PDB file of C-alpha atoms in Angstrom:
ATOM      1  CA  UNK U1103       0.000   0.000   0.000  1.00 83.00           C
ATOM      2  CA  UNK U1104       3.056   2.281   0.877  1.00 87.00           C
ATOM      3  CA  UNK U1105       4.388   1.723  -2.363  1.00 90.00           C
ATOM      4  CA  UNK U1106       1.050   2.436  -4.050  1.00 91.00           C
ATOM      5  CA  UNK U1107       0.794   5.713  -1.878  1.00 91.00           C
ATOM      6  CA  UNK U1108       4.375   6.520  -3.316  1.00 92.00           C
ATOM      7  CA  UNK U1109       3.807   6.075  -7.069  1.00 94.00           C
ATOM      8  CA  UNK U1110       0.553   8.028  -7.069  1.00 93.00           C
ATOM      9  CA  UNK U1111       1.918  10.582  -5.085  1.00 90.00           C
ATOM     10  CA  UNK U1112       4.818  11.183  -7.785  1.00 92.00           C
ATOM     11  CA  UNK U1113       1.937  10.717 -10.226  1.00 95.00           C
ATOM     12  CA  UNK U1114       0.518  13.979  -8.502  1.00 94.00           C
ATOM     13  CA  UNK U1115      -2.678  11.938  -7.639  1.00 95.00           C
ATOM     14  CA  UNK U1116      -2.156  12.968  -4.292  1.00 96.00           C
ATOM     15  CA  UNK U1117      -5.768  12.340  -2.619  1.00 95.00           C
ATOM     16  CA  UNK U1118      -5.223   8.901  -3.920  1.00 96.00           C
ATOM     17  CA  UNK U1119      -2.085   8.682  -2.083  1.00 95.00           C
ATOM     18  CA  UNK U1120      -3.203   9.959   1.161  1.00 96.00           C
ATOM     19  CA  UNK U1121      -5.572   6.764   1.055  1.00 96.00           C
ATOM     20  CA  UNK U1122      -3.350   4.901   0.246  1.00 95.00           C
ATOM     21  CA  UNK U1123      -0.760   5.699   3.110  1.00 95.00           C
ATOM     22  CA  UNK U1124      -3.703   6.033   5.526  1.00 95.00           C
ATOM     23  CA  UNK U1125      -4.487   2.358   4.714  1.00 95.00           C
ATOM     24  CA  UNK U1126      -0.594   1.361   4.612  1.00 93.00           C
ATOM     25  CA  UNK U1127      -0.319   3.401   8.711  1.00 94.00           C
ATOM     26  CA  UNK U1128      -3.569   1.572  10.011  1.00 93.00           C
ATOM     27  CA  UNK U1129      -2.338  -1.935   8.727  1.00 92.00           C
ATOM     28  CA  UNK U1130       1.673  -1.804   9.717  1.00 91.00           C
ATOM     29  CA  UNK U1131       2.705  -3.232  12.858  1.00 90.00           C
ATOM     30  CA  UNK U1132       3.175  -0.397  15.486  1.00 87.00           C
ATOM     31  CA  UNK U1133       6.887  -1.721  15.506  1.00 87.00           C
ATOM     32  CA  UNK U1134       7.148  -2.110  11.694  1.00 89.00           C
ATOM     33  CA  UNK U1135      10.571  -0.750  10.706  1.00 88.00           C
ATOM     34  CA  UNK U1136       9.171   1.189   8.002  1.00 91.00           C
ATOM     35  CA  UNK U1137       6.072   3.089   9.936  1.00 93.00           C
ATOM     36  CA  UNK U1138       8.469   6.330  10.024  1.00 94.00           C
ATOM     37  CA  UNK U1139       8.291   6.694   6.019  1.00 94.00           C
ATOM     38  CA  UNK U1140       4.988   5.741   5.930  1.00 95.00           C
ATOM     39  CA  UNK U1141       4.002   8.764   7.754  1.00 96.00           C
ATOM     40  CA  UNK U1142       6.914  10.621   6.768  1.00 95.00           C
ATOM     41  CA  UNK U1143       5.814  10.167   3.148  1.00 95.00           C
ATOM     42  CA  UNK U1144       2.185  11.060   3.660  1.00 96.00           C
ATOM     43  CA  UNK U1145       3.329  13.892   5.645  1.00 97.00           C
ATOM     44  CA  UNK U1146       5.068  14.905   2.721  1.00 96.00           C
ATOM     45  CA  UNK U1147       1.783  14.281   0.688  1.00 97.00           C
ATOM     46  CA  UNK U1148      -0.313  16.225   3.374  1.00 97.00           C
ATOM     47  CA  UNK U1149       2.071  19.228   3.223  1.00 97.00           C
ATOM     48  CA  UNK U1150       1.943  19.220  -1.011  1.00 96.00           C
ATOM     49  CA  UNK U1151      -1.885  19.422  -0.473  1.00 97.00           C
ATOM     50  CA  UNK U1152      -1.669  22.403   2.014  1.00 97.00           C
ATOM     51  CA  UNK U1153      -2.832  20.223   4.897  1.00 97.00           C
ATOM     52  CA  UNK U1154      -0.596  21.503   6.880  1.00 98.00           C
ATOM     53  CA  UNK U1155      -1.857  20.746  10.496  1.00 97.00           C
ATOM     54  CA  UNK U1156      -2.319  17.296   9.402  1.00 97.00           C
ATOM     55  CA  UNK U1157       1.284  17.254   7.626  1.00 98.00           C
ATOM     56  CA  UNK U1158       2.663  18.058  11.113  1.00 98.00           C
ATOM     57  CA  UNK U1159       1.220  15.646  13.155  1.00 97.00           C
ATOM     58  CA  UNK U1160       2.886  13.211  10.728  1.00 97.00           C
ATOM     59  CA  UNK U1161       5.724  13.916  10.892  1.00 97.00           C
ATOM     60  CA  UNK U1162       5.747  14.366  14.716  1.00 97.00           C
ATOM     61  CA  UNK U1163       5.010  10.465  14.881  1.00 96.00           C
ATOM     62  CA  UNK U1164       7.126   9.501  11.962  1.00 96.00           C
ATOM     63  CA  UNK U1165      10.039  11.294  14.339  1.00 96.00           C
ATOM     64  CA  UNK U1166       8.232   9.665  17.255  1.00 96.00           C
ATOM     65  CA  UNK U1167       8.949   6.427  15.559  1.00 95.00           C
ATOM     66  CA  UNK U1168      12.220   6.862  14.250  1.00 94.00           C
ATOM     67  CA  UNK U1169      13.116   7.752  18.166  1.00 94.00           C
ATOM     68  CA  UNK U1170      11.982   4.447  19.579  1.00 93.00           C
ATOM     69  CA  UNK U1171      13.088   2.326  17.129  1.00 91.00           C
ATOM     70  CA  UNK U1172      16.759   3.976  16.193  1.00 89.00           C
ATOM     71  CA  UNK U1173      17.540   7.031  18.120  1.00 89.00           C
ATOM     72  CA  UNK U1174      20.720   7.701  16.827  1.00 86.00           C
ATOM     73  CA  UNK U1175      20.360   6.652  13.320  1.00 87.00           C
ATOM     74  CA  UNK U1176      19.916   9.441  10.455  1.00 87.00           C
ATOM     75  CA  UNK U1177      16.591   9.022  10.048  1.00 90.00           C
ATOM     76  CA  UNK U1178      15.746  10.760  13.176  1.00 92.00           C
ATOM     77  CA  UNK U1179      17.221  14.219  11.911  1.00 92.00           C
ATOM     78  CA  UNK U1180      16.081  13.892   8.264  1.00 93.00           C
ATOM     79  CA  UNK U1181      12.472  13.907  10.371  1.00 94.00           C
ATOM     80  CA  UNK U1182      13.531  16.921  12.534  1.00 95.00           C
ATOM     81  CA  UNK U1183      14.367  18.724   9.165  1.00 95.00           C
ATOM     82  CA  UNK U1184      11.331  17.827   7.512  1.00 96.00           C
ATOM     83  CA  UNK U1185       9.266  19.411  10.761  1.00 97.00           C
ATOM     84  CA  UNK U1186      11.275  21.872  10.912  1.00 97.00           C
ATOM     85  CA  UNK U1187      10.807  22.804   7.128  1.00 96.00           C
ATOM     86  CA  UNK U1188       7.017  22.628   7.721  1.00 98.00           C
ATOM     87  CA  UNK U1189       7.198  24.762  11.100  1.00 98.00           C
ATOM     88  CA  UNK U1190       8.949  27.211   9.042  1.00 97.00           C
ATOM     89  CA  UNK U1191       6.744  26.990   6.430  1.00 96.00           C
ATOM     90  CA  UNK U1192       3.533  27.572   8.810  1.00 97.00           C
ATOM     91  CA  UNK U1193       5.508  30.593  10.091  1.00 97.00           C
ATOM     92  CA  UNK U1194       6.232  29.271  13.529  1.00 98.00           C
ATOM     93  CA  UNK U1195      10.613  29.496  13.319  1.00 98.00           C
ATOM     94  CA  UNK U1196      10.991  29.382  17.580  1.00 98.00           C
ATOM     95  CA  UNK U1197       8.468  25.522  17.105  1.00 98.00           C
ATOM     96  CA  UNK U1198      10.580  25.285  14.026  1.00 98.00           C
ATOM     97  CA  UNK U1199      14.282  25.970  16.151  1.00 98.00           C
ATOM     98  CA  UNK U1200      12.473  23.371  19.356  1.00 97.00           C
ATOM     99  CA  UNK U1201      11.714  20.696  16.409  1.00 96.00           C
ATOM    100  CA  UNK U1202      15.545  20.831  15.347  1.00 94.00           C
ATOM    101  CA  UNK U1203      18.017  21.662  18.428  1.00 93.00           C
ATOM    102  CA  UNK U1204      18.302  18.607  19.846  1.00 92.00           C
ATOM    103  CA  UNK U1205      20.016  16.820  16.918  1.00 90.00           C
ATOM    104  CA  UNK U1206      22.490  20.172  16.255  1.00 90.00           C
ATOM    105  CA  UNK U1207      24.865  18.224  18.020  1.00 85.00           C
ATOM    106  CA  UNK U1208      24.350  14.609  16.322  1.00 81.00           C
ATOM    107  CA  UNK U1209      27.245  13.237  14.182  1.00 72.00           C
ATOM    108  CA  UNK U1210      25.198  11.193  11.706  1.00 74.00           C
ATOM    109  CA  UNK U1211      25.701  13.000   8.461  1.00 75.00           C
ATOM    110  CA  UNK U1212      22.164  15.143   8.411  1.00 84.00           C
ATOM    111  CA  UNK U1213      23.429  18.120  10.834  1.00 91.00           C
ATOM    112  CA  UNK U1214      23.929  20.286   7.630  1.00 93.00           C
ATOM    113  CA  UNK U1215      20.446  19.955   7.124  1.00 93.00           C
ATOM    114  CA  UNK U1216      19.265  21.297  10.598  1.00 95.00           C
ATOM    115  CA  UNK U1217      22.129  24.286   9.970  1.00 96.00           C
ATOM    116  CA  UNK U1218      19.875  25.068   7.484  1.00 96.00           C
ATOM    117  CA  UNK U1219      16.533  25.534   9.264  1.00 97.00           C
ATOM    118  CA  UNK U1220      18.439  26.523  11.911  1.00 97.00           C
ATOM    119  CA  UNK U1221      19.963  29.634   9.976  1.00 98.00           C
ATOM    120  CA  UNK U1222      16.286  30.663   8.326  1.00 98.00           C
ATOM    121  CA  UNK U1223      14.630  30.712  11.271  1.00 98.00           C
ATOM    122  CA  UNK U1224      17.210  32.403  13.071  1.00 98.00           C
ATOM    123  CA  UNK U1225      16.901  35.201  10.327  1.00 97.00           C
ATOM    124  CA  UNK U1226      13.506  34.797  10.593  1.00 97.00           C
ATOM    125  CA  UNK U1227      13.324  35.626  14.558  1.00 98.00           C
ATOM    126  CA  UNK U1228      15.831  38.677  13.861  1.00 97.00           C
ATOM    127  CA  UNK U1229      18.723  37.025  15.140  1.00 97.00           C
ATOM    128  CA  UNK U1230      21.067  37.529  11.805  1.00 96.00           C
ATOM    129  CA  UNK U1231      24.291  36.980  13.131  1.00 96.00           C
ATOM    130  CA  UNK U1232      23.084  33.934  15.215  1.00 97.00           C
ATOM    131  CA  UNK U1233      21.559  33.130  11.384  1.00 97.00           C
ATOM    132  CA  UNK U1234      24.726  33.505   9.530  1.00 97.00           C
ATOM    133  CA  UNK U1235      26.695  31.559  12.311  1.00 96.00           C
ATOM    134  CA  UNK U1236      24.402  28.755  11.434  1.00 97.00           C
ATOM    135  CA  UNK U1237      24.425  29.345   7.722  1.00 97.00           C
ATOM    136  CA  UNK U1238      28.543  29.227   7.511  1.00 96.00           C
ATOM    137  CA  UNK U1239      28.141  26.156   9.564  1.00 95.00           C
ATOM    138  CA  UNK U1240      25.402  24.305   7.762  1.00 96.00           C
ATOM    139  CA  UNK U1241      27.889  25.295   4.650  1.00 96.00           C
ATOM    140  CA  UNK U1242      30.986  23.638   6.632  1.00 94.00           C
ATOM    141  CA  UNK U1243      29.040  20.607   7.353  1.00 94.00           C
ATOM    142  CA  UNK U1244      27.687  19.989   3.454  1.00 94.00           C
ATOM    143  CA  UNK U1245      28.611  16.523   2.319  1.00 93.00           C
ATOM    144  CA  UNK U1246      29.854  17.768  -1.426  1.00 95.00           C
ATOM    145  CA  UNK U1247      30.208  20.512  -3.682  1.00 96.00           C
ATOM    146  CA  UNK U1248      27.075  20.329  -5.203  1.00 96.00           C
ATOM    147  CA  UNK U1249      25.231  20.526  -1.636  1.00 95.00           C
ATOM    148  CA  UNK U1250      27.143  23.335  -0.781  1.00 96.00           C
ATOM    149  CA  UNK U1251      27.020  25.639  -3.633  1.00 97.00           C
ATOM    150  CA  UNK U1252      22.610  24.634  -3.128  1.00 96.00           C
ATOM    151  CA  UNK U1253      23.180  25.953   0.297  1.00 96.00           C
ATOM    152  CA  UNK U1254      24.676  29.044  -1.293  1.00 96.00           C
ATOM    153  CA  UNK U1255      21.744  29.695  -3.097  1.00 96.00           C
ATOM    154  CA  UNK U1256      18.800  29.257  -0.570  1.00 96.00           C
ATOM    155  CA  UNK U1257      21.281  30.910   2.037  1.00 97.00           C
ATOM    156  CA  UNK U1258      22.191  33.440  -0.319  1.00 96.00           C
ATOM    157  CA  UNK U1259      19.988  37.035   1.764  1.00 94.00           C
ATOM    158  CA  UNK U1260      21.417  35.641   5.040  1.00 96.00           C
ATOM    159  CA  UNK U1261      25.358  34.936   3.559  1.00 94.00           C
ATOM    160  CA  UNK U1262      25.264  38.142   2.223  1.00 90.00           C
ATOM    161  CA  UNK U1263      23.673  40.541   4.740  1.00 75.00           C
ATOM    162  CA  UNK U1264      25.961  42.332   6.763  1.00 59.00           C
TER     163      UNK U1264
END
């Protein structure tokens, strides 16, 4: 059903999808290693259809799950980012700075990803040199060259500011 949920949801038949990972969340095993993309992805679906409020509370148990089952594992701070994203998104940066903190200090490969967050809603909050600390940071942390120089981009009115 997942899978079904994934290919209509890159089909843009997104209602479709939400059924489809509604069905695949209801049926899994609470302790199914998978439940975290299942509502990470209809999160994901949720937030492309503006359902944001729903979209949230997805991806608060797909983090919820990733937790239990592998706290330190990356999965838990590609979730944080993906909250975060949507916090930001709903205009809420301090939720969207909570959502992300506690893996700022994580070493499994995804911190560049919170530095980013963490530098918009910084800027976002007024704190711009707290924003560009995090910015320089997220672009220190950027696994290649390609990464970095998309980093430069979306970072670009914070880099630049002085």
């Amino acid at each position: 059903l997942a899978r079904e949920g994934f290919e209509l949801w890159q089909a843009d038949r997104f209602d479709e999808a939400v059924e489809r990972y509604t069905e695949a969340v209801a049926l899994a095993d609470p302790n199914h290693e998978a439940l975290a993309d299942y509502y990470g992805e209809l999160a994901g679906v949720l937030a492309t259809l503006g359902r944001y409020t729903e979209a949230r509370e997805r991806y608060e148990l797909a983090l919820a799950c990733e937790l239990r089952q592998d706290p330190d594992g990356p999965g838990v701070n590609v979730n944080r980012y993906c909250l975060a994203e949507l916090l930001l998104k709903m205009g809420d940066p301090a939720g969207a700075l909570d959502a992300l903190t506690p893996g700022l200090n994580s070493v499994n490969g995804q911190e560049w990803l919170l530095r980013l967050v963490q530098a918009e809603a910084l800027w976002r909050l007024g704190q711009h040199h707290s924003a560009q600390h995090a910015a320089n940071l997220a672009l220190g942390l950027a696994p290649s060259d390609e990464s970095r120089e998309g980093l430069r981009e979306r970072l670009a009115s914070i880099l630049e500011r002085r």
